[in-house]
Tab-separated table of C-alpha atoms and ligand atoms in Angstrom:
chain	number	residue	atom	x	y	z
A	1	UNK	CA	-24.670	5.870	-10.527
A	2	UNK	CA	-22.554	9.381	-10.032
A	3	UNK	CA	-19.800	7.455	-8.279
A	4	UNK	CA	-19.324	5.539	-11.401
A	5	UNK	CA	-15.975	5.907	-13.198
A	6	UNK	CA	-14.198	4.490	-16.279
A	7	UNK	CA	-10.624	4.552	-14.329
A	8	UNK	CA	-7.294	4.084	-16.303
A	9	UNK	CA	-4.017	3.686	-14.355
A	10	UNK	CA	-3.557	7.334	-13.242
A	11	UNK	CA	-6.808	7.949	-10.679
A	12	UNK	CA	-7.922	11.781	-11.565
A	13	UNK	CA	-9.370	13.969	-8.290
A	14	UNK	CA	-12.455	13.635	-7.561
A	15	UNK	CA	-15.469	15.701	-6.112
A	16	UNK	CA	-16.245	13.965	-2.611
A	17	UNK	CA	-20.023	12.227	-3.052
A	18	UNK	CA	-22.264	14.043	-1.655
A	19	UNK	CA	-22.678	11.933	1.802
A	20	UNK	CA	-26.457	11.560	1.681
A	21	UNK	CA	-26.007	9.160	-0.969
A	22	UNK	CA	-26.150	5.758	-0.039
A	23	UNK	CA	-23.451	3.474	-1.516
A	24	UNK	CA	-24.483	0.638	-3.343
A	25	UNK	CA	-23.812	-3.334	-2.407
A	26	UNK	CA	-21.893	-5.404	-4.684
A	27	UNK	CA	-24.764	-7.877	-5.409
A	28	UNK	CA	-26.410	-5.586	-6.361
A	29	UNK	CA	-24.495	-3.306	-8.389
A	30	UNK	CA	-23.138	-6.245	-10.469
A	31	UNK	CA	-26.656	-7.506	-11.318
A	32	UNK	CA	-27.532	-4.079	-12.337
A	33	UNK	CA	-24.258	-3.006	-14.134
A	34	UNK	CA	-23.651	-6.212	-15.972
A	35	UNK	CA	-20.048	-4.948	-15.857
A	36	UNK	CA	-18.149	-6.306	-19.112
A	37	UNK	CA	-15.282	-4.867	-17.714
A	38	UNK	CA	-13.346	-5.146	-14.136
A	39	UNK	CA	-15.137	-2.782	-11.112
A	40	UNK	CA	-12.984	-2.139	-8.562
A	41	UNK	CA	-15.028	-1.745	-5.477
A	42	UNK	CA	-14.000	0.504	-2.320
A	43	UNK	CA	-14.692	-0.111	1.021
A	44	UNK	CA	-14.727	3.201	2.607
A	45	UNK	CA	-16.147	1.866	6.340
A	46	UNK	CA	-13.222	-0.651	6.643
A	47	UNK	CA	-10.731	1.693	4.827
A	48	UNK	CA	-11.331	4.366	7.924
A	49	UNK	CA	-11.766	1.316	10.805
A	50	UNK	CA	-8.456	-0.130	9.585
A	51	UNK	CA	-6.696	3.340	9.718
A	52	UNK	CA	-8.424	3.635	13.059
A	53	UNK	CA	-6.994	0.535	14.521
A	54	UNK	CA	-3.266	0.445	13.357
A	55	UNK	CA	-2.813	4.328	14.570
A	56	UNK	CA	-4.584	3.043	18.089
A	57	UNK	CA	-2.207	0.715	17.716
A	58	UNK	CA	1.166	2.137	16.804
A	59	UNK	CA	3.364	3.840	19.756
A	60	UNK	CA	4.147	7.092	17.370
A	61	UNK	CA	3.375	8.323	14.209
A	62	UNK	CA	1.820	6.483	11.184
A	63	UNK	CA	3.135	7.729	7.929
A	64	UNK	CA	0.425	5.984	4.825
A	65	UNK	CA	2.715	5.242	2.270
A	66	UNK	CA	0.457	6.282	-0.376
A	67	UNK	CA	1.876	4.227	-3.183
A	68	UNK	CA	-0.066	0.977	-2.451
A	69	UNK	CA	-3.356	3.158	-3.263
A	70	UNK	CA	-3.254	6.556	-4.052
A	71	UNK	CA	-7.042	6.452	-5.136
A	72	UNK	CA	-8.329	10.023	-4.062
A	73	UNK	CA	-11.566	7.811	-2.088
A	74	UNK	CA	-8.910	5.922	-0.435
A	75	UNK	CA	-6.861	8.720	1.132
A	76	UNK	CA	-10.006	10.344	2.339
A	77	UNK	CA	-11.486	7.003	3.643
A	78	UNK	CA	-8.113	6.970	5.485
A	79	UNK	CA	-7.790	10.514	6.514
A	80	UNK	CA	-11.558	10.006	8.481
A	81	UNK	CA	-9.438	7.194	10.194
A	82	UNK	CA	-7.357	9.354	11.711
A	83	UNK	CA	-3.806	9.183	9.438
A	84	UNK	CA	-2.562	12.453	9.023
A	85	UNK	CA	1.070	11.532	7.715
A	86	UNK	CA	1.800	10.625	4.147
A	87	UNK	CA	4.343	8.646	3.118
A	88	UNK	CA	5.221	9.899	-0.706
A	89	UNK	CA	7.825	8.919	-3.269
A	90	UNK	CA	6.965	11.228	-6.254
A	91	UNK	CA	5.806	14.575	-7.615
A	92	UNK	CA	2.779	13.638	-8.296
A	93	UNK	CA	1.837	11.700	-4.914
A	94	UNK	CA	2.625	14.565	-3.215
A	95	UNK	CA	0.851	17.373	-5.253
A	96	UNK	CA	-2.293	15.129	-4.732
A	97	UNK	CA	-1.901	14.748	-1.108
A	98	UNK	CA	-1.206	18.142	-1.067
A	99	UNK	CA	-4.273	19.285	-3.251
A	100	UNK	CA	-6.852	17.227	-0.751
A	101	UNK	CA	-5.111	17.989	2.455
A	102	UNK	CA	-3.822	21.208	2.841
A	103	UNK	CA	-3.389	20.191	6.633
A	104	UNK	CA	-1.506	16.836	6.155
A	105	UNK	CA	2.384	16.300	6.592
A	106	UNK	CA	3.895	14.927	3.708
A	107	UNK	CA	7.122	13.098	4.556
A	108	UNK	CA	9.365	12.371	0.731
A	109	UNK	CA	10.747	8.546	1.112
A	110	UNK	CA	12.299	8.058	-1.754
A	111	UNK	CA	15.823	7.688	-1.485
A	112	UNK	CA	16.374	8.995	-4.699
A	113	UNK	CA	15.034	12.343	-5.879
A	114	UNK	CA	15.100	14.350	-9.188
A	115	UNK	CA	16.434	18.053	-8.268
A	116	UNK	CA	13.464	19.899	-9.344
A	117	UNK	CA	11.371	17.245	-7.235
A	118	UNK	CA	13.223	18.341	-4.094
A	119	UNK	CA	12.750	22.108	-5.283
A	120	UNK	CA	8.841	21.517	-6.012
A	121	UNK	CA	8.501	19.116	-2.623
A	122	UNK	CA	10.249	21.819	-0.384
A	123	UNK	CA	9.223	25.269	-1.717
A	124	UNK	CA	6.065	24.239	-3.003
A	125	UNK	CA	4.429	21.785	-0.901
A	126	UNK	CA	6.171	22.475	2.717
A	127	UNK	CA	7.570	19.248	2.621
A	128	UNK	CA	10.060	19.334	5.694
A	129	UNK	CA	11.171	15.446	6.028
A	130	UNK	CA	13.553	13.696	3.271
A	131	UNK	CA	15.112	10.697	3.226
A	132	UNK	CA	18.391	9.434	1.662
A	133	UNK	CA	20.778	6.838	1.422
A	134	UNK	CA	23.932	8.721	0.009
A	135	UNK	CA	25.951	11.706	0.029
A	136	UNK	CA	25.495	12.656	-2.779
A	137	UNK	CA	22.134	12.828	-1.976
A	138	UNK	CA	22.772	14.747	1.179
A	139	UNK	CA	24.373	17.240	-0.897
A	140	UNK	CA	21.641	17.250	-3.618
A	141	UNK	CA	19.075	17.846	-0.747
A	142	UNK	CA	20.796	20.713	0.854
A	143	UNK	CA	21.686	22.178	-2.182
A	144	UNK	CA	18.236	22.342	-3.834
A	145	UNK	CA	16.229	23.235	-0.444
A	146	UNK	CA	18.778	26.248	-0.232
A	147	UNK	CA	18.327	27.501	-3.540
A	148	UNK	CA	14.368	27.916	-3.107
A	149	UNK	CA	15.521	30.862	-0.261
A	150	UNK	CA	12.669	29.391	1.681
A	151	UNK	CA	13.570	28.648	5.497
A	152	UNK	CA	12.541	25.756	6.906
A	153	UNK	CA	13.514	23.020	9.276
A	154	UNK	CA	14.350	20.292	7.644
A	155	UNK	CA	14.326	16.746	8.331
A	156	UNK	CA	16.688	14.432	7.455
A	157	UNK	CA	16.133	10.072	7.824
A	158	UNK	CA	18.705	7.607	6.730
A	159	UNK	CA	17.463	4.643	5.201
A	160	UNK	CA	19.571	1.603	6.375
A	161	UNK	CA	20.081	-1.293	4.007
A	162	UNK	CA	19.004	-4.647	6.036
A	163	UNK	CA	20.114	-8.866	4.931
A	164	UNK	CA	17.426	-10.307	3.579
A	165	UNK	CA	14.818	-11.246	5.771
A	166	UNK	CA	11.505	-12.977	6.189
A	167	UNK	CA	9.628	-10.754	3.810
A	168	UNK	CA	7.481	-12.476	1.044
A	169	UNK	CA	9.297	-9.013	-1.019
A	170	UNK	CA	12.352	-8.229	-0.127
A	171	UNK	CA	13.151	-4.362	-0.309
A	172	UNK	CA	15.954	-3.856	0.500
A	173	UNK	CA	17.937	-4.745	-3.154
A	174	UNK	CA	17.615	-1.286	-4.216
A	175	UNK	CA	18.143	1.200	-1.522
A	176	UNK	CA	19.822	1.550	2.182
A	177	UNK	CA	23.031	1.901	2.891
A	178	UNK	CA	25.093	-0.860	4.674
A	179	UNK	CA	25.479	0.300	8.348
A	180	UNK	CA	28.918	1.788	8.197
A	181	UNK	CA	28.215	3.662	5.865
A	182	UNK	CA	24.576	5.038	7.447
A	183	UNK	CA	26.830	5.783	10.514
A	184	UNK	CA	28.764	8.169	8.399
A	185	UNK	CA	25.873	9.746	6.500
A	186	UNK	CA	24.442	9.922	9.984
A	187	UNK	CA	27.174	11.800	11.267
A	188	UNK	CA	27.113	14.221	8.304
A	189	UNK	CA	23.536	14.872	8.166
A	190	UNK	CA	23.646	15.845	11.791
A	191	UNK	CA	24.526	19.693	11.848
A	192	UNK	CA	21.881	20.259	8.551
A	193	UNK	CA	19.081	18.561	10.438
A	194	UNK	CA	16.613	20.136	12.368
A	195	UNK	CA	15.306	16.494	12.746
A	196	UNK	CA	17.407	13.345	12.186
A	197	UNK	CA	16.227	9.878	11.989
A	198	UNK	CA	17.141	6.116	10.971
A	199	UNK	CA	14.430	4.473	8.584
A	200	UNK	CA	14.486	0.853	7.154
A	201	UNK	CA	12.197	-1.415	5.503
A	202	UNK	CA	11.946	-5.317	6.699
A	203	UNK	CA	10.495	-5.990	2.726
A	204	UNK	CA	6.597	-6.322	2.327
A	205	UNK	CA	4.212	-8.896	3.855
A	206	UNK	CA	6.345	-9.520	5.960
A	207	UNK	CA	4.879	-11.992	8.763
A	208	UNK	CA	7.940	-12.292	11.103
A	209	UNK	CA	7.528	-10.177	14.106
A	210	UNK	CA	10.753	-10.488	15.195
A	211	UNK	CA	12.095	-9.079	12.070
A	212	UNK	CA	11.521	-5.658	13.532
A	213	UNK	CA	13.259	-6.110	16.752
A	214	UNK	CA	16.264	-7.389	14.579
A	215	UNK	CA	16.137	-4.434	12.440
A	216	UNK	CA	15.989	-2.171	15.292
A	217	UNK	CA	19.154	-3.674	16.985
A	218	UNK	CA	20.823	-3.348	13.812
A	219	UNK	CA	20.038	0.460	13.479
A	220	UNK	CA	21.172	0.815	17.658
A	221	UNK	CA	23.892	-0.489	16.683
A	222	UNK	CA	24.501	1.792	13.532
A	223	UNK	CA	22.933	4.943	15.831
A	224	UNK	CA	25.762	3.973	18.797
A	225	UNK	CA	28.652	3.964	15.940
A	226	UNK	CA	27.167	7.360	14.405
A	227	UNK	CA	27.811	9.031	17.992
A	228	UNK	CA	24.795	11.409	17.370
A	229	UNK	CA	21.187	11.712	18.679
A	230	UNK	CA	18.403	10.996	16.589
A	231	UNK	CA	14.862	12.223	16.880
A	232	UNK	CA	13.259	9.494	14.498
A	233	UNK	CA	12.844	5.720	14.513
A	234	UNK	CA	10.817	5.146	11.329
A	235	UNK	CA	10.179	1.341	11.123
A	236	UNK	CA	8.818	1.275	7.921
A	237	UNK	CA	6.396	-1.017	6.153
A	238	UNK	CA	5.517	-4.239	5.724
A	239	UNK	CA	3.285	-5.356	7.918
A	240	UNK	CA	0.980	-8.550	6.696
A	241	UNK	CA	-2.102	-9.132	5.761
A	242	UNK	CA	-4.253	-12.074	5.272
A	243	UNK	CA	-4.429	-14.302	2.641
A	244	UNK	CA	-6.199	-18.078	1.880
A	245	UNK	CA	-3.333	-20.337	3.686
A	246	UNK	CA	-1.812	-17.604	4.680
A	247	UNK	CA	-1.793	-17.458	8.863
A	248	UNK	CA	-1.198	-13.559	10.277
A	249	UNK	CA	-0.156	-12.597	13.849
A	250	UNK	CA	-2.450	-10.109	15.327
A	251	UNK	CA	-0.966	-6.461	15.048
A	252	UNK	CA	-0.364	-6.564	18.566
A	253	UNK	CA	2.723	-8.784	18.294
A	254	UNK	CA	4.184	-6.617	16.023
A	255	UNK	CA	3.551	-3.492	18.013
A	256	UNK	CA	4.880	-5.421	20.805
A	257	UNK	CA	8.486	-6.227	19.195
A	258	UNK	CA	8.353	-2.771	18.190
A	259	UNK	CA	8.149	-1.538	21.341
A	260	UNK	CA	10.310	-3.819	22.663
A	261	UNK	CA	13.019	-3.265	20.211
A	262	UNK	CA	12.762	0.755	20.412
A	263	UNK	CA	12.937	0.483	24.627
A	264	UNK	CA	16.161	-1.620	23.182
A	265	UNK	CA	17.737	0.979	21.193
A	266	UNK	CA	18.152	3.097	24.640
A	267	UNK	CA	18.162	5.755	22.717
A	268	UNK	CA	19.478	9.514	24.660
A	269	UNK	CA	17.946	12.203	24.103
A	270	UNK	CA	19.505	15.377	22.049
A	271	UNK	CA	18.665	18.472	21.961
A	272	UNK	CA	15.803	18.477	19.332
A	273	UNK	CA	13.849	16.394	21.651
A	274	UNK	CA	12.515	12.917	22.631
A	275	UNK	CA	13.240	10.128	19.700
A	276	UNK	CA	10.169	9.449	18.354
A	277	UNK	CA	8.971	6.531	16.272
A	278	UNK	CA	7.502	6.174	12.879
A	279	UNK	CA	6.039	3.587	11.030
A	280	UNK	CA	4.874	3.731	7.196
A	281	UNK	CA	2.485	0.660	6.541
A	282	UNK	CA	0.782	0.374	3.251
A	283	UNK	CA	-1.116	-3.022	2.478
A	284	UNK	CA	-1.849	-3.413	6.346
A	285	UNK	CA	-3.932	-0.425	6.147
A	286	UNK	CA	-5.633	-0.896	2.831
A	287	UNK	CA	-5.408	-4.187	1.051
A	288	UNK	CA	-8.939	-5.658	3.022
A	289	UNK	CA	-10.602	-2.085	1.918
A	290	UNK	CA	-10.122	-3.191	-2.350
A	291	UNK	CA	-11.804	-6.155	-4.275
A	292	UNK	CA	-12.067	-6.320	-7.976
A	293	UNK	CA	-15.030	-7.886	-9.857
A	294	UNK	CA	-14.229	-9.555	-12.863
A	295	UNK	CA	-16.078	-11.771	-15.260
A	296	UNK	CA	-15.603	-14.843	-16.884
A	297	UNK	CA	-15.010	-14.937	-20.839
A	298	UNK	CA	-14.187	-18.304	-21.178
A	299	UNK	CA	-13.385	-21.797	-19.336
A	300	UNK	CA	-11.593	-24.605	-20.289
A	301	UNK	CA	-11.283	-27.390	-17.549
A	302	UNK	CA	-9.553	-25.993	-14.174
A	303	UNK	CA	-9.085	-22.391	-16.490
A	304	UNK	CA	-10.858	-19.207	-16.359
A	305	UNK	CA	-9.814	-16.366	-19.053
A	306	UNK	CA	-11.313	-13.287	-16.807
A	307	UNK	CA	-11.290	-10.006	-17.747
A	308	UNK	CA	-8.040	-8.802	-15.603
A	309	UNK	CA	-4.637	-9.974	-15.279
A	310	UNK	CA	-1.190	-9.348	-14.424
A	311	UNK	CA	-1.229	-5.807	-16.623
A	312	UNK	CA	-3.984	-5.367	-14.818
A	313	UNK	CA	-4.961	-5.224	-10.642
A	314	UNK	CA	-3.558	-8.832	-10.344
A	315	UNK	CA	-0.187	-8.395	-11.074
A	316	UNK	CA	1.095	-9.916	-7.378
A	317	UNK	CA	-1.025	-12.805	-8.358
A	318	UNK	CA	1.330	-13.688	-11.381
A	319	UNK	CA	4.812	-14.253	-11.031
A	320	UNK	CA	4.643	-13.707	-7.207
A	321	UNK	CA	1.823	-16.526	-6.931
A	322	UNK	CA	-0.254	-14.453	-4.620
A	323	UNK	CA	-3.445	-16.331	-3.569
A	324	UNK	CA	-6.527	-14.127	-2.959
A	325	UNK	CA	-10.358	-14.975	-1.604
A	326	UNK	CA	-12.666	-14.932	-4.276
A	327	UNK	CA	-16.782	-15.607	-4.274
A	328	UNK	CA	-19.112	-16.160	-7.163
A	329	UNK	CA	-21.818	-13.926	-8.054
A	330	UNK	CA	-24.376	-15.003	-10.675
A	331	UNK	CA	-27.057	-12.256	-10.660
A	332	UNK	CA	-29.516	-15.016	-12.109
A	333	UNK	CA	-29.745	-18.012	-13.388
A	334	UNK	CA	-29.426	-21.951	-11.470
A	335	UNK	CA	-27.702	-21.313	-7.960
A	336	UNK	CA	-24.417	-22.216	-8.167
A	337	UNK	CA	-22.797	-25.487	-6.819
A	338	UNK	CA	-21.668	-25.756	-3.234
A	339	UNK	CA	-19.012	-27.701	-4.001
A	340	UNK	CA	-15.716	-25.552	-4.563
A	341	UNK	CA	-12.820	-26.254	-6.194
A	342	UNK	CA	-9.573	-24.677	-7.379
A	343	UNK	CA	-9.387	-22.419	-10.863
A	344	UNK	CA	-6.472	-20.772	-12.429
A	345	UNK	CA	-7.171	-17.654	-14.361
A	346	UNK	CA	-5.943	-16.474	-17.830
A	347	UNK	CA	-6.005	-13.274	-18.195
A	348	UNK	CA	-7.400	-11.119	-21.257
A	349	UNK	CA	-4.123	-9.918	-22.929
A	350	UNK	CA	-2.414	-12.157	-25.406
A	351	UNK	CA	0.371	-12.190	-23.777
A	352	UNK	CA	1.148	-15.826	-22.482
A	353	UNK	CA	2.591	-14.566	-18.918
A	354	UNK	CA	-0.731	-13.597	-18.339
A	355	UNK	CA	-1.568	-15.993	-15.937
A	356	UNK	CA	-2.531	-16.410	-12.472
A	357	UNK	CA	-2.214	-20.138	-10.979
A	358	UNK	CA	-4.062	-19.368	-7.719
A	359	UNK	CA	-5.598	-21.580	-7.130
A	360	UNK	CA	-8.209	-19.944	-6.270
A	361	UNK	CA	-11.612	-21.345	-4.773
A	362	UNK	CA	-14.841	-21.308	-6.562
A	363	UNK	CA	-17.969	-23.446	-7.162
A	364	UNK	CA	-17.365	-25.917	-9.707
A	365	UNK	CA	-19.707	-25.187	-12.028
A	366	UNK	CA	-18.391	-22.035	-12.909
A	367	UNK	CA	-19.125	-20.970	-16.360
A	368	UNK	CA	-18.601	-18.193	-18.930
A	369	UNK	CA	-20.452	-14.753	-18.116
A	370	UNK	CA	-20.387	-15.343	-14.186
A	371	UNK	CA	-18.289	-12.514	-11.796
A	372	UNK	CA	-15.565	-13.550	-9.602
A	373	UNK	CA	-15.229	-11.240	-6.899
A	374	UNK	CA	-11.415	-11.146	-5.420
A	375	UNK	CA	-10.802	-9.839	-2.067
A	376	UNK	CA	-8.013	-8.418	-0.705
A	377	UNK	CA	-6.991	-6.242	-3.315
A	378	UNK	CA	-7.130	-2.562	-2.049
A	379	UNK	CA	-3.103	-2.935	-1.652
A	380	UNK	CA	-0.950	-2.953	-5.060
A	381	UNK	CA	-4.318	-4.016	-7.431
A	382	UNK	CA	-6.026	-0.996	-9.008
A	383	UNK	CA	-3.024	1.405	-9.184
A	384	UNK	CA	-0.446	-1.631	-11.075
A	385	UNK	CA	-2.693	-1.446	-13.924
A	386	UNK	CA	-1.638	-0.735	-17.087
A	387	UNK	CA	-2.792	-0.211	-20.698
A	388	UNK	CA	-0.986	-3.044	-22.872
A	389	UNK	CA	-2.823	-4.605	-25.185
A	390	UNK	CA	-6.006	-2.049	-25.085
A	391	UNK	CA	-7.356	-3.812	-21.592
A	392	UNK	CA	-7.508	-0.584	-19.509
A	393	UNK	CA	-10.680	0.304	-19.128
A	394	UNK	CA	-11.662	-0.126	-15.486
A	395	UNK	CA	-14.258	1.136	-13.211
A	396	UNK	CA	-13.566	2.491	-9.795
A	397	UNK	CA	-16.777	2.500	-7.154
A	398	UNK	CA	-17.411	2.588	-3.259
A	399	UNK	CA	-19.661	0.053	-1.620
A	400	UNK	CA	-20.983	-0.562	1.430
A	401	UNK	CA	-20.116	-4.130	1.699
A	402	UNK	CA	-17.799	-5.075	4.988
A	403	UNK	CA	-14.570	-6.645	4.037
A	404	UNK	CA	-14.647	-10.063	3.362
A	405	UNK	CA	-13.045	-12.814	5.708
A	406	UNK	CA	-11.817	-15.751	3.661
A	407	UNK	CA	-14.033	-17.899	5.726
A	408	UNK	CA	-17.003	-15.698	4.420
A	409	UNK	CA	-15.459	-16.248	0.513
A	410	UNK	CA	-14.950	-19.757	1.212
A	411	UNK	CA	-18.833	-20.478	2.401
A	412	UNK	CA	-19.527	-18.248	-0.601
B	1	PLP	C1	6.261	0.416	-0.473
B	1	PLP	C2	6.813	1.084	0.712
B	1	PLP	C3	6.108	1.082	1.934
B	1	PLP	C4	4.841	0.290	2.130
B	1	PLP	O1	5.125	-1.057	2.244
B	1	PLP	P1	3.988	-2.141	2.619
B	1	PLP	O2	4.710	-3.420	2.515
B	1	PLP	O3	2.888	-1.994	1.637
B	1	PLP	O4	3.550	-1.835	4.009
B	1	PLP	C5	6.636	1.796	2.979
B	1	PLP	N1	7.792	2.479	2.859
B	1	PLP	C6	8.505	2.497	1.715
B	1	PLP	C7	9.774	3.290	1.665
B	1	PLP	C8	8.044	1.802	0.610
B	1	PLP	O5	8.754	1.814	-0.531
């Protein structure tokens, strides 16, 4: 049981297991465990295989934007899939991709930086690539990567504001600028930038194809007002993933638009080389590669009070209404019904907002001290949690389990 970990919100390094050792099924584990509290469980194999597939896939460079799972097993999972681009947005996400990677290129997305961030990113961890939204962030960027006296060529990506699209999370209330004003910064970032790009972010899940081909006219259009070359098309996030009800194209037609939109953008080429694109998915590389195994405490009719809630891995499945696959698992005991039907879930904080409608699908006769495993969770779960209330404890494992289909949870 070395892989075993009690697991609050911040995940600590870890040694990598030695890789003799088998990992454990989550039948099994559960049965043996008798976990009182939630057990996140880590598919490594389809961690790697979905890596593997999206960077076959994309026509450039795939940046993991490690906030949706910056669990030290994840990265390397992910790393073995071939991503060797890390999309980070803090300190300490980049010291950590740093620490395991020495090798990796670690590309700072956030539009908005604390100074001694930029210092730390640039002198420190030989981050090159920066992104921004302002000009006062321009200058903050040139001034703080100049005061380190380290040389370096530095990258510089404008992140354009886009109208609210088809997104299930819309992402673009915070940051971007509006396109005149990205044509300007574009123009002045020009004569700093060893690399220059145009970034945007359609909002997460989204499941509109097309969305990207719009967003890449819009930034053509911004590009051809700038009167500059570029060297970066970074597409951003936001690709979907699947949940019950929830219908997903195949990759493909989103690779396709993309392609489509960037042979669009006719793009010339400046000096500093071919334009190049860039895409930084987070659920759509890990969210399948997560569950969380929680038990029930209590049940009262259609109502399960679990173990985890929205301060803990379900947070999405709160206020945002998210729907995930879930199975039963009842180690021993009468088999359980074959007939499913839909639960809501309380969750264990007092806190009446800690709910989670679902409905989610289960056999009816449910009962207190049975496991629910939910699927789909290796994208925004373990990393939301949070201590209020005392519920923090949490354990972390890797299992060799495939990633669940909702057609497999359903039969479940
Ligand atoms: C969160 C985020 C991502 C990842 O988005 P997904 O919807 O999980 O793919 C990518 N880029 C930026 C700048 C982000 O903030």
């Amino acid at each position: 049981m070395s892989q075993l970990r009690v697991r609050s919100a911040v995940s600590p390094l870890r040694r990598q297991p030695a890789a003799e050792v088998p990992l454990p099924r989550v039948d099994a584990l559960i049965a043996d465990l008798r976990p009182q509290d939630p057990v996140h469980c880590l598919r490594p194999a389809t961690l790697a295989a979905t890596a593997r597939d999206f960077v076959a896939a994309f026509p450039g460079d795939t940046l993991y934007a490690v906030k949706c799972n910056p669990d030290p097993a994840v990265l390397r999972a992910l790393w073995r899939g071939g991503i060797r681009h890390f999309d980070c947005a803090s300190p300490n996400e980049i010291a950590l991709v740093r620490t395991m990677f020495p090798a990796a290129t670690i590309h700072y997305m956030h539009p908005i930086k604390a100074r001694a961030a930029i210092r730390e990113a640039w002198a420190r961890h030989e981050v090159r690539d920066f992104v921004l939204d302002s000009t006062d962030e321009l200058a903050k960027i040139l001034a703080e990567t100049a005061a380190t006296g380290i040389a370096g060529a530095l990258g510089l990506v404008v992140r354009l504001a886009l109208p609210k699209g088809e997104a299930v999370l819309d992402l673009s209330g915070k940051f971007g600028a509006e396109p005149a004003a990205a044509a300007a910064l574009l123009r002045a970032a020009r004569p700093h930038a060893a690399r220059l790009g145009i970034a945007f972010h359609v909002g997460s899940q989204c499941l509109e194809p097309l969305s990207w081909r719009r967003a890449m006219d819009i930034a053509a259009e911004v590009i051809d007002a700038a009167g500059v070359p570029i060297e970066i098309v970074d597409v951003g996030g936001g690709f979907p993933v699947a949940y019950p009800d929830v219908k997903v194209p195949a990759l493909g037609a989103f690779m396709a638009e993309i392609e489509d939109g960037f042979e669009r953008m006719n793009l010339v080429q400046g000096d500093a080389g071919a334009p190049r694109l860039w895409a930084e998915p987070g659920r759509a590389l890990v969210a399948a590669g997560g569950s969380v195994v929680v038990q029930v405490q209590a049940r009262r009719d259609a109502m399960l009070y679990v173990n985890d809630g929205v301060y803990g891995s379900l947070a999405d499945a709160g206020a945002l209404g998210f729907r995930y696959p879930a199975r039963l698992i009842r180690p021993d005991g009468a088999a359980p019904s074959t007939t499913l039907r839909g639960f809501g879930f309380f969750g264990p904080t007092c806190d009446s907002a800690d709910v989670m409608r679902g409905p989610f699908f289960l056999p009816e006769d449910v009962a207190e001290g049975d496991w629910i495993e939910i699927f789909q969770l290796g994208a925004y779960g373990a990393c939301l949690r949070t201590g209020f209330n005392g519920f923090d404890r949490a354990r972390i494992v890797e299992v060799e389990d495939d990633a669940l289909t909702s057609a497999r949870a359903r039969a479940a």
